[in-house]
């Protein structure tokens, strides 16, 4: 078996629901790519099922979900649920958007690994994704 | 056209300048003093550290100089480039008396939850001195889904009000005389349907369409470019829009059928020049579509209005507004042959930049909004929305909306910026930057022409790529602290816990609204709904049949928004974008 830790980290950046705000998702996608990761951007209007399916098909280490429409308390838990259902809840699931602090805390409790809100430095996001995805690979190895 | 020219080359232009330019020809004393200043400036130690990396350019990366003088506006021609307020090319404003004659309309964008909840907010805003209404719709409504559609899950009433049928529209304006107020509706994909619902709701009040005043956004081109709330592919969408232009021309003389919008282009991360150029290119595309359909340009162009962003780079924004007026006037007259001077005048609404607001230390947003609003006032806006400080966190509370409205009132009534028309006109810097932005926009127009127009450029992903590049570059300039945002990458309070009440939309709203549309479907005359939808489908299938009349019939028969959209999607299809970043 090839050494999985050598392959670049692969991240699915996703937009869910009916939310068309894609500025943040695209900036994150580029920043992760520029940091040496492989990035698959799903495009808009994905369902939780589609997002998890893409991540499994692409053998992704992580999923980053961006929601700015206010539907975060519905859509994030649905992705968590899908990940569990597909036995893929080792995938590092994080997100961002206009998400109030108490909602972010609740989402973390439900299994979202991190929530980044407007103003979060790219360096911090990159560092988080890198270290969590590498940790995941250590565990899987 | 004005050009920034070297001091050495400025001699040739000075003869013309004394005839029609800004001020007198520089004297030898002035020349010598300028030289002395240039030497001293060259030796001066400029500040370094955070925020000093971008002292030589605007927030949009347009190069600026530390000082402007007559040499920068040497070939500016007073009548060709400036004119007077209310006169071609309207650089100084579209009305002879500007804000002395009439203040901008204070129009706060609002909508959340159910029609009933939003109606209460409207009554509050009107009681506080707001002058017009502006409707924010929720995501399902913007994309043409009823509130009980599976795709609407979690989105109902979240970032706007849920409207499924004319019944909801009636509730939205309950107790508000639609003949006496003007309403702006921010909706694009299903704009024709919302316009029909507005007309039908007014009919119930006894107000005929002819008396309705207001604006509906309808600008689908910027949806493909930036906001991404589309329904049909571009070409059928343009047909619907041209038909709205025809319908409003004939039946709603006081209503603007299109508000060509740069706001969302800017929010998506564009530069000011991109906002200016892409928005005007979209505007010209609608004009061309109208002319191609056989309408006389002067029969519809006066009712096209605009909507711009006011970002935090103060002078750049003012120059953007001035350049927009000049470009529109020139092209409408010279390229499209418009003869009615109302076709030459660019009227615009402004909203302060949501993307300039910060989640950190949200109270600071009040200050940002005040500066941005002042830029809009100095730029000659016709109407204004000031953002609430908490909009980056959630929907605004009543308290924060009130502060935002009071900001406009202080600006309008206390600062005296309304007393003098275009007070920055004639500033060397402002005139040079206005001309610089006009030139940069013209360069973009040429590139768009190379694609064969706006729609082919959209299909090639041109605008989307330009905007993504600009927003990424901007983000990187924040990461490197080349630019500073107070509270975000400088002057942070790491352990800050914002003490702001947030407005949250209860899940019950979704259940209630979904139940409401189901009850509507059960109680109406189903045969009439089917009949009107069949007639609409036939109209869509034909090449040129009117569309708005059959939509209006379906709306009156209580067809839901989703049903009308699905009928049209069956014929036109749904647009999908090739995702790229």
XYZ file of C-alpha atoms in Angstrom:
722
model
C 0.000 0.000 0.000
C 1.384 3.400 -0.930
C 2.249 5.687 1.944
C -0.936 7.716 2.395
C 0.836 10.473 4.297
C 2.795 11.439 1.157
C -0.211 12.248 -0.996
C -1.258 15.922 -0.859
C -4.149 16.677 1.464
C -7.395 16.673 -0.489
C -10.283 18.919 0.521
C -13.811 19.282 -0.798
C -14.988 22.896 -0.533
C -18.774 22.950 -0.709
C -21.743 25.281 -0.955
C -25.052 23.868 0.233
C -28.707 24.742 0.081
C -29.881 27.753 -1.910
C -27.090 30.097 -0.886
C -25.327 31.822 -3.765
C -22.651 33.671 -1.731
C -19.523 32.015 -3.084
C -16.847 34.632 -2.395
C -15.673 33.056 0.849
C -15.734 29.499 -0.490
C -13.649 30.490 -3.497
C -11.100 32.412 -1.423
C -10.707 29.429 0.918
C -10.430 27.051 -2.039
C -7.602 29.099 -3.528
C -5.844 29.580 -0.224
C -5.852 25.832 0.478
C -4.641 25.129 -3.037
C -1.878 27.713 -2.708
C -0.909 25.988 0.547
C -0.245 22.814 -1.451
C -3.527 20.954 -1.001
C -5.734 19.477 -3.689
C -9.074 21.227 -3.701
C -12.348 20.131 -5.247
C -14.924 22.902 -5.350
C -18.465 21.522 -5.659
C -20.109 24.648 -7.015
C -23.411 25.947 -5.694
C -26.672 24.439 -4.488
C -25.427 21.041 -3.336
C -27.462 18.762 -1.093
C -25.790 17.204 1.995
C -25.972 13.824 0.215
C -24.146 15.188 -2.835
C -21.435 16.770 -0.705
C -20.688 13.614 1.257
C -20.844 11.522 -1.915
C -18.295 13.819 -3.576
C -15.984 13.595 -0.567
C -16.129 9.784 -0.546
C -15.686 9.501 -4.318
C -12.728 11.854 -4.225
C -11.215 10.143 -1.189
C -11.065 13.548 0.494
C -9.426 14.173 3.857
C -11.745 16.993 4.693
C -14.899 18.885 3.813
C -15.202 22.639 4.186
C -18.780 23.877 4.002
C -19.669 27.538 3.554
C -23.120 28.865 4.467
C -24.108 32.516 4.596
C -27.844 32.188 4.159
C -28.774 31.464 7.759
C -29.584 27.813 7.057
C -26.487 26.568 8.922
C -28.385 24.932 11.790
C -30.235 22.759 9.270
C -27.538 21.971 6.729
C -24.443 21.368 8.892
C -26.204 18.705 11.024
C -27.477 17.010 7.856
C -23.918 16.690 6.550
C -22.773 15.270 9.913
C -25.631 12.786 9.743
C -24.725 11.769 6.184
C -21.087 11.303 7.139
C -22.090 8.979 9.970
C -24.544 7.102 7.798
C -21.895 6.489 5.155
C -19.327 5.487 7.792
C -17.194 8.450 6.756
C -17.233 10.518 9.915
C -13.445 10.371 10.123
C -13.420 12.989 7.348
C -12.463 16.337 8.884
C -15.629 18.420 8.589
C -15.299 22.160 9.119
C -17.161 25.209 7.948
C -17.617 28.914 7.847
C -20.006 31.742 7.231
C -22.134 34.237 9.098
C -22.674 31.978 12.060
C -23.342 33.427 15.528
C -21.074 32.202 18.339
C -23.692 30.167 20.188
C -24.728 28.420 16.968
C -21.066 27.681 16.256
C -20.702 26.134 19.720
C -23.757 23.965 19.144
C -22.445 22.838 15.740
C -19.128 21.860 17.277
C -20.972 19.835 19.874
C -22.745 18.038 17.029
C -19.458 17.074 15.385
C -18.378 19.972 13.159
C -14.653 20.267 13.916
C -14.318 24.028 13.514
C -16.384 27.016 12.457
C -14.594 30.031 10.973
C -16.452 33.301 10.918
C -15.792 36.481 8.891
C -12.343 37.897 9.590
C -10.714 34.576 10.419
C -7.126 34.696 9.090
C -6.436 32.385 6.162
C -3.243 31.228 7.891
C -5.265 29.965 10.845
C -7.662 28.061 8.581
C -4.826 26.518 6.572
C -3.020 25.475 9.746
C -6.158 23.895 11.167
C -6.942 21.948 7.993
C -3.376 20.738 7.610
C -2.888 19.543 11.150
C -6.319 17.923 11.510
C -6.046 16.111 8.176
C -2.545 14.834 8.967
C -3.746 13.650 12.379
C -6.569 11.812 10.653
C -4.098 10.046 8.383
C -1.970 9.028 11.357
C -5.003 7.386 12.917
C -6.040 5.651 9.696
C -2.578 4.309 8.956
C -11.058 62.208 -22.768
C -8.923 63.339 -19.851
C -5.618 61.622 -19.338
C -3.127 61.671 -16.529
C -0.086 63.151 -18.193
C 3.472 63.710 -17.168
C 4.461 67.163 -15.991
C 6.941 67.313 -18.826
C 4.226 66.636 -21.373
C 1.726 69.007 -19.836
C 2.864 72.062 -21.747
C 1.041 71.076 -24.923
C -2.263 70.823 -23.154
C -2.112 74.112 -21.319
C -3.416 76.205 -24.194
C -6.618 74.207 -24.219
C -6.683 74.244 -20.447
C -6.827 78.006 -20.214
C -9.717 77.937 -22.657
C -11.904 75.289 -21.050
C -10.103 73.376 -18.307
C -9.810 73.634 -14.546
C -8.333 76.926 -13.404
C -5.561 79.099 -14.726
C -2.355 78.012 -16.413
C 0.331 77.322 -13.791
C 2.708 80.257 -13.365
C 6.509 79.875 -13.271
C 6.356 80.504 -9.488
C 3.960 77.621 -9.119
C 6.137 75.401 -11.298
C 9.161 76.188 -9.139
C 7.244 75.586 -5.931
C 5.999 72.293 -7.274
C 9.518 71.246 -8.074
C 10.612 72.129 -4.555
C 7.758 70.104 -3.100
C 8.581 67.113 -5.313
C 12.159 67.176 -4.068
C 11.091 67.412 -0.441
C 8.529 64.684 -0.852
C 11.176 62.495 -2.459
C 13.422 62.903 0.583
C 10.673 62.511 3.183
C 10.603 59.363 5.259
C 7.212 57.750 4.709
C 5.585 55.773 7.489
C 6.082 52.036 7.542
C 4.363 49.135 9.282
C 0.792 47.901 9.223
C -1.384 49.540 6.612
C 1.456 51.357 4.922
C 1.732 48.869 2.075
C -1.060 50.418 0.107
C -0.482 54.166 0.346
C 0.003 54.495 -3.386
C -3.253 52.981 -4.553
C -6.946 52.733 -3.846
C -8.581 49.759 -2.197
C -9.185 48.521 -5.756
C -5.497 48.817 -6.600
C -5.915 51.840 -8.858
C -2.625 53.745 -8.632
C -2.824 57.131 -6.914
C -0.266 59.902 -6.491
C 0.516 61.649 -3.210
C -0.543 64.996 -4.645
C -2.663 66.140 -7.555
C -2.481 69.424 -9.373
C -3.561 71.192 -12.543
C -1.184 69.028 -14.570
C -3.377 65.992 -13.812
C -6.484 67.527 -15.309
C -4.835 69.504 -18.086
C -7.044 68.211 -20.849
C -10.241 68.137 -18.849
C -12.821 70.124 -20.750
C -15.435 71.864 -18.628
C -18.368 71.424 -20.962
C -17.379 68.133 -22.531
C -16.366 66.325 -19.332
C -18.143 68.088 -16.480
C -21.158 70.028 -17.609
C -23.473 71.390 -14.963
C -25.919 69.668 -12.648
C -28.884 68.500 -14.674
C -26.912 68.867 -17.904
C -25.056 66.485 -20.170
C -22.860 64.555 -19.364
C -24.226 64.793 -15.810
C -20.867 64.240 -14.119
C -21.951 66.765 -11.471
C -25.403 65.291 -10.875
C -28.625 64.589 -12.701
C -30.786 67.366 -11.243
C -30.226 71.121 -11.396
C -30.876 71.455 -7.658
C -29.707 67.992 -6.490
C -30.193 67.455 -2.753
C -31.445 70.981 -2.216
C -34.444 70.147 -4.361
C -34.930 66.684 -3.029
C -32.992 64.623 -0.523
C -32.156 61.069 -1.396
C -34.863 58.592 -0.450
C -34.008 56.878 2.823
C -34.898 53.346 2.007
C -33.893 50.531 4.343
C -33.870 47.051 2.853
C -35.884 44.785 5.112
C -37.490 41.396 5.123
C -37.447 38.322 7.329
C -39.700 35.527 8.481
C -43.298 35.669 7.368
C -45.057 38.448 5.483
C -46.806 39.375 8.717
C -43.515 39.827 10.636
C -42.004 41.916 7.851
C -45.153 44.018 7.601
C -44.677 44.928 11.266
C -41.052 46.008 10.555
C -42.306 48.158 7.645
C -44.815 49.916 9.860
C -42.025 50.570 12.375
C -39.663 51.966 9.706
C -42.348 54.208 8.233
C -43.241 55.508 11.688
C -39.551 56.449 12.180
C -39.369 58.643 9.089
C -38.322 56.185 6.396
C -39.506 57.369 3.007
C -39.864 54.218 0.900
C -39.968 50.457 1.311
C -37.453 47.904 0.133
C -38.265 44.216 0.197
C -35.692 41.507 0.960
C -36.917 38.056 -0.059
C -35.729 34.751 1.356
C -33.606 32.314 -0.661
C -36.442 29.978 -1.713
C -38.440 32.922 -3.041
C -35.364 34.258 -4.886
C -34.843 30.898 -6.562
C -38.509 30.214 -7.287
C -39.243 27.464 -4.748
C -42.362 27.400 -2.590
C -41.813 27.248 1.156
C -42.827 23.589 1.346
C -40.378 22.482 -1.361
C -37.710 20.042 -0.098
C -34.969 22.385 -1.370
C -36.344 25.157 0.826
C -35.506 23.202 3.976
C -33.888 25.446 6.564
C -33.976 28.544 4.361
C -37.542 29.821 4.770
C -37.693 33.363 6.096
C -33.959 33.326 6.925
C -32.444 36.128 4.906
C -35.620 37.720 3.749
C -39.351 37.329 3.728
C -41.049 34.245 2.295
C -43.578 35.044 -0.444
C -45.383 32.122 -2.049
C -48.493 33.735 -3.500
C -50.343 36.987 -3.954
C -51.966 36.325 -0.570
C -48.548 36.724 1.103
C -47.936 39.896 -0.917
C -51.233 41.313 0.367
C -50.219 40.602 3.966
C -46.779 42.135 3.363
C -48.345 45.505 2.517
C -51.320 45.320 4.848
C -52.238 48.796 6.055
C -49.804 50.458 3.613
C -51.319 52.383 0.694
C -49.501 51.116 -2.402
C -50.688 54.132 -4.350
C -48.941 56.472 -1.920
C -45.584 54.775 -1.320
C -42.781 53.580 -3.578
C -41.451 50.085 -3.161
C -38.196 48.528 -4.215
C -38.068 44.763 -4.615
C -34.734 42.981 -4.708
C -35.522 39.949 -6.792
C -34.240 38.848 -10.164
C -34.922 35.286 -11.359
C -38.643 35.421 -10.561
C -38.911 39.222 -10.922
C -41.767 39.023 -13.420
C -43.781 36.912 -10.987
C -43.184 39.245 -8.025
C -44.074 42.243 -10.184
C -47.333 40.509 -11.102
C -48.018 39.717 -7.432
C -47.388 43.350 -6.514
C -49.803 44.511 -9.223
C -52.402 41.966 -8.128
C -52.025 42.906 -4.436
C -52.509 46.569 -5.366
C -55.632 45.678 -7.360
C -57.091 44.191 -4.178
C -56.387 47.539 -2.458
C -58.138 49.276 -5.355
C -54.917 50.798 -6.694
C -54.434 50.386 -10.470
C -51.039 49.393 -11.895
C -50.715 52.829 -13.509
C -50.366 54.454 -10.089
C -47.702 52.125 -8.703
C -44.277 53.598 -8.176
C -41.086 51.774 -7.370
C -38.340 49.551 -8.665
C -37.844 45.850 -9.165
C -34.281 44.645 -9.556
C -34.705 42.125 -12.416
C -30.978 42.304 -13.219
C -30.314 38.686 -14.095
C -26.967 39.358 -15.761
C -25.311 40.221 -12.457
C -26.788 37.030 -11.000
C -24.730 34.960 -13.420
C -21.785 37.251 -12.774
C -21.897 37.530 -9.012
C -24.938 36.885 -6.873
C -25.781 33.463 -8.334
C -29.513 33.444 -7.683
C -30.669 32.521 -11.179
C -33.422 30.312 -12.571
C -33.455 30.044 -16.385
C -30.484 30.221 -18.757
C -29.506 33.751 -19.875
C -31.264 33.952 -23.233
C -34.830 33.065 -22.155
C -34.286 35.189 -19.058
C -33.542 38.170 -21.299
C -36.780 37.571 -23.151
C -38.754 37.734 -19.893
C -36.956 40.951 -18.960
C -37.626 42.616 -22.303
C -41.286 41.726 -21.834
C -41.245 43.362 -18.401
C -39.805 46.465 -20.034
C -42.670 46.419 -22.524
C -45.311 45.819 -19.835
C -44.126 48.569 -17.505
C -43.704 50.987 -20.410
C -47.346 50.456 -21.386
C -49.008 49.874 -18.022
C -46.776 51.152 -15.211
C -45.281 54.480 -16.217
C -43.998 55.184 -12.694
C -42.269 51.857 -12.178
C -38.630 50.994 -12.917
C -38.541 47.466 -14.367
C -34.766 47.036 -13.964
C -32.279 48.192 -11.390
C -28.913 47.367 -12.897
C -26.882 46.339 -9.911
C -23.232 46.630 -9.120
C -23.824 46.091 -5.428
C -23.603 42.309 -5.569
C -20.703 42.371 -8.000
C -18.757 44.372 -5.427
C -19.882 42.194 -2.540
C -18.643 39.172 -4.474
C -15.201 40.725 -4.266
C -14.814 42.883 -7.354
C -12.865 46.109 -7.479
C -14.619 49.462 -7.846
C -13.647 49.595 -11.517
C -15.028 46.117 -12.128
C -18.252 47.101 -10.371
C -18.489 50.195 -12.541
C -17.623 48.480 -15.814
C -19.572 45.251 -15.399
C -22.678 47.051 -14.161
C -22.729 49.526 -17.011
C -21.996 46.728 -19.507
C -25.065 44.919 -18.128
C -27.090 48.105 -18.462
C -26.079 48.495 -22.086
C -26.956 44.826 -22.710
C -30.531 45.521 -21.537
C -30.690 48.600 -23.729
C -29.517 46.583 -26.725
C -32.042 43.828 -25.971
C -34.826 46.403 -25.812
C -33.796 47.997 -29.080
C -33.497 44.573 -30.755
C -37.049 43.732 -29.709
C -38.231 46.733 -31.689
C -38.794 49.240 -28.885
C -37.712 52.831 -29.288
C -34.797 53.422 -26.926
C -36.395 56.513 -25.428
C -39.585 54.603 -24.672
C -37.894 52.390 -22.069
C -34.398 53.713 -21.226
C -35.609 56.493 -18.887
C -36.978 53.797 -16.569
C -33.742 51.860 -16.216
C -32.180 52.671 -12.859
C -28.984 51.596 -11.118
C -27.831 50.283 -7.784
C -24.275 50.708 -6.547
C -22.204 49.737 -3.552
C -20.527 52.370 -1.404
C -17.330 50.885 -0.054
C -14.857 52.321 2.404
C -12.353 53.979 0.005
C -13.987 57.392 0.212
C -12.783 59.228 -2.898
C -12.733 56.185 -5.117
C -16.427 55.664 -4.443
C -17.331 59.274 -5.150
C -15.406 59.127 -8.422
C -17.092 55.859 -9.325
C -20.532 57.468 -9.048
C -19.432 60.486 -11.082
C -17.810 58.312 -13.763
C -20.902 56.108 -13.976
C -23.110 59.071 -14.789
C -20.720 60.333 -17.448
C -20.223 56.973 -19.165
C -23.955 56.246 -19.252
C -24.804 59.652 -20.678
C -22.141 59.483 -23.356
C -22.997 55.998 -24.581
C -26.754 56.481 -24.410
C -26.543 59.582 -26.510
C -23.692 58.758 -28.823
C -23.881 54.992 -29.243
C -27.575 54.235 -28.794
C -28.922 57.450 -30.253
C -31.196 58.285 -27.327
C -32.722 61.732 -27.714
C -34.723 62.064 -24.530
C -32.435 63.479 -21.894
C -34.041 61.218 -19.293
C -32.463 58.332 -21.208
C -29.056 59.921 -20.609
C -29.375 60.352 -16.873
C -28.166 57.574 -14.627
C -30.299 57.459 -11.481
C -29.004 55.254 -8.711
C -29.669 53.747 -5.333
C -26.723 53.107 -3.026
C -26.133 50.644 -0.241
C -23.170 50.782 2.075
C -20.805 47.841 1.677
C -21.863 44.768 3.602
C -18.459 43.265 2.876
C -16.684 46.155 4.602
C -18.452 45.375 7.867
C -16.661 43.263 10.432
C -17.888 40.661 12.871
C -15.186 41.851 15.264
C -16.073 44.913 17.338
C -19.329 45.267 15.399
C -20.041 48.743 16.775
C -17.192 49.988 14.552
C -19.474 49.276 11.602
C -21.599 52.272 12.559
C -18.619 54.479 11.760
C -17.810 52.708 8.508
C -21.414 53.046 7.394
C -21.371 56.768 8.129
C -18.327 57.347 5.911
C -19.737 55.188 3.138
C -23.070 56.965 3.314
C -21.319 60.308 3.063
C -19.501 59.145 -0.066
C -22.878 58.245 -1.575
C -24.305 61.650 -0.683
C -21.300 63.462 -2.150
C -21.518 61.204 -5.192
C -25.072 62.344 -5.845
C -27.179 59.312 -4.969
C -30.966 59.288 -5.403
C -31.641 56.829 -2.622
C -29.687 55.132 0.119
C -29.672 52.114 2.392
C -27.338 52.244 5.352
C -26.327 48.845 6.712
C -26.896 47.939 10.309
C -23.885 47.227 12.471
C -24.906 43.638 13.194
C -25.667 42.503 9.630
C -22.425 40.587 9.414
C -23.597 38.471 12.353
C -27.278 37.968 11.586
C -30.404 39.802 10.487
C -30.431 43.273 12.023
C -32.373 44.009 15.159
C -34.817 46.894 15.338
C -32.352 48.890 17.450
C -29.492 48.567 14.972
C -31.754 49.360 12.015
C -32.805 52.511 13.837
C -29.174 53.595 14.317
C -28.556 53.010 10.612
C -31.529 55.160 9.648
C -30.508 57.870 12.133
C -27.060 57.885 10.491
C -28.702 58.964 7.247
C -30.783 61.569 9.012
C -27.727 63.089 10.712
C -25.960 63.132 7.362
C -28.887 64.723 5.575
C -29.911 67.288 8.172
C -26.835 68.140 10.249
C -23.662 67.963 8.169
C -24.661 70.421 5.415
C -23.141 68.182 2.731
C -26.473 68.584 0.964
C -26.150 72.349 0.613
C -23.656 72.472 -2.229
C -24.003 70.433 -5.398
C -21.086 68.126 -6.253
C -18.856 69.906 -3.733
C -15.812 67.870 -4.774
C -16.184 68.699 -8.453
C -13.089 70.539 -9.606
C -10.818 68.836 -7.116
C -7.725 67.873 -9.071
C -7.699 64.449 -7.469
C -11.411 63.778 -7.852
C -11.472 64.839 -11.493
C -8.325 62.864 -12.322
C -9.584 59.731 -10.580
C -13.026 60.055 -12.178
C -11.356 60.147 -15.596
C -9.033 57.297 -14.660
C -12.003 55.110 -13.694
C -13.870 55.996 -16.862
C -10.840 54.955 -18.897
C -10.452 51.702 -16.988
C -14.141 50.926 -17.556
C -13.762 51.578 -21.284
C -10.923 49.060 -21.331
C -13.215 46.465 -19.801
C -15.946 47.279 -22.353
C -13.449 46.518 -25.110
C -12.563 43.172 -23.525
C -16.262 42.284 -23.158
C -16.794 43.167 -26.820
C -14.027 40.731 -27.722
C -16.120 37.953 -26.204
C -19.077 39.100 -28.308
C -20.976 40.764 -25.482
C -22.002 40.211 -21.873
C -23.744 36.839 -22.268
C -20.893 35.125 -24.134
C -18.484 36.598 -21.555
C -20.609 35.110 -18.763
C -20.665 31.762 -20.528
C -16.872 31.913 -20.804
C -16.616 32.642 -17.051
C -14.828 35.936 -17.700
C -16.510 38.099 -15.062
C -16.534 35.304 -12.502
C -12.782 34.822 -12.905
C -11.971 38.517 -12.777
C -13.939 38.880 -9.548
C -12.450 35.781 -7.930
C -8.954 37.034 -8.739
C -9.687 40.446 -7.265
C -11.226 39.108 -4.079
C -8.346 36.710 -3.496
C -5.805 39.440 -4.019
C -7.670 41.697 -1.604
C -7.797 38.953 1.013
C -4.058 38.439 0.677
C -3.407 42.132 1.194
C -5.200 41.787 4.523
C -3.225 38.685 5.476
C 0.022 40.533 4.821
C -1.281 43.592 6.710
C -0.531 45.676 3.689
C -4.043 46.912 4.353
C -5.550 47.308 7.778
C -9.048 46.556 8.925
C -9.553 47.840 12.419
C -10.452 45.071 14.830
C -9.598 42.341 12.322
C -5.890 42.517 11.534
C -4.977 45.435 13.792
C -6.242 46.749 17.105
C -7.842 43.384 17.818
C -9.491 42.420 21.068
C -8.792 38.686 21.135
C -11.048 37.839 24.059
C -13.916 39.959 22.817
C -17.421 38.658 23.395
C -19.756 40.883 21.419
C -22.716 41.879 23.509
C -25.198 42.326 20.743
C -28.703 40.917 20.671
C -29.191 38.888 17.526
C -32.422 38.416 15.678
C -33.013 34.736 15.020
C -35.693 33.229 12.858
C -37.512 30.431 14.560
C -37.916 27.102 12.757
C -41.662 27.552 13.425
C -41.694 30.200 10.677
C -40.794 27.559 8.113
C -43.443 25.140 9.299
C -46.080 27.874 9.430
C -45.252 29.195 5.970
C -45.133 25.706 4.438
C -48.526 24.971 5.964
C -49.859 28.253 4.606
C -48.951 27.458 0.999
C -50.371 23.931 1.329
C -53.642 25.368 2.651
C -53.748 27.835 -0.242
C -53.406 25.029 -2.777
C -56.201 23.051 -1.120
C -58.675 25.922 -1.005
C -58.410 27.600 -4.422
C -60.149 26.883 -7.729
C -57.790 24.224 -9.077
C -59.226 24.234 -12.590
C -58.581 27.930 -12.972
C -54.993 27.520 -11.797
C -54.393 24.763 -14.341
C -55.978 26.770 -17.092
C -53.884 29.869 -16.440
C -50.666 27.857 -16.105
C -51.415 26.106 -19.412
C -51.877 29.489 -21.057
C -48.562 30.647 -19.594
C -46.805 27.555 -20.917
C -48.171 28.230 -24.406
C -46.910 31.806 -24.208
C -43.435 30.601 -23.152
C -43.377 28.115 -26.028
C -44.223 30.751 -28.610
C -41.434 32.988 -29.852
C -42.782 36.375 -28.947
C -46.124 36.191 -27.125
C -46.463 38.509 -24.126
C -45.519 36.771 -20.874
C -46.438 39.196 -18.128
C -50.184 39.121 -18.826
C -50.452 35.301 -18.525
C -48.258 35.408 -15.386
C -50.597 38.011 -13.935
C -53.595 35.788 -14.723
C -51.946 32.859 -12.948
C -51.123 35.038 -9.943
C -54.721 36.264 -9.725
C -55.885 32.648 -9.888
C -53.714 32.031 -6.769
C -51.063 29.950 -8.485
C -48.001 29.818 -6.248
C -44.618 31.229 -7.193
C -43.142 27.735 -7.380
C -45.874 26.525 -9.736
C -45.402 29.444 -12.094
C -41.618 28.987 -12.075
C -41.886 25.239 -12.707
C -44.184 25.898 -15.660
C -41.587 28.216 -17.163
C -38.654 25.930 -16.273
C -40.394 23.125 -18.169
C -40.019 25.209 -21.305
C -36.821 27.157 -20.619
C -34.778 24.799 -18.436
C -32.671 25.687 -15.398
C -29.241 27.296 -15.595
C -26.197 25.510 -14.215
C -22.769 27.062 -13.791
C -19.438 25.376 -14.364
C -17.895 25.708 -10.908
C -14.441 27.281 -10.917
C -12.348 29.098 -8.348
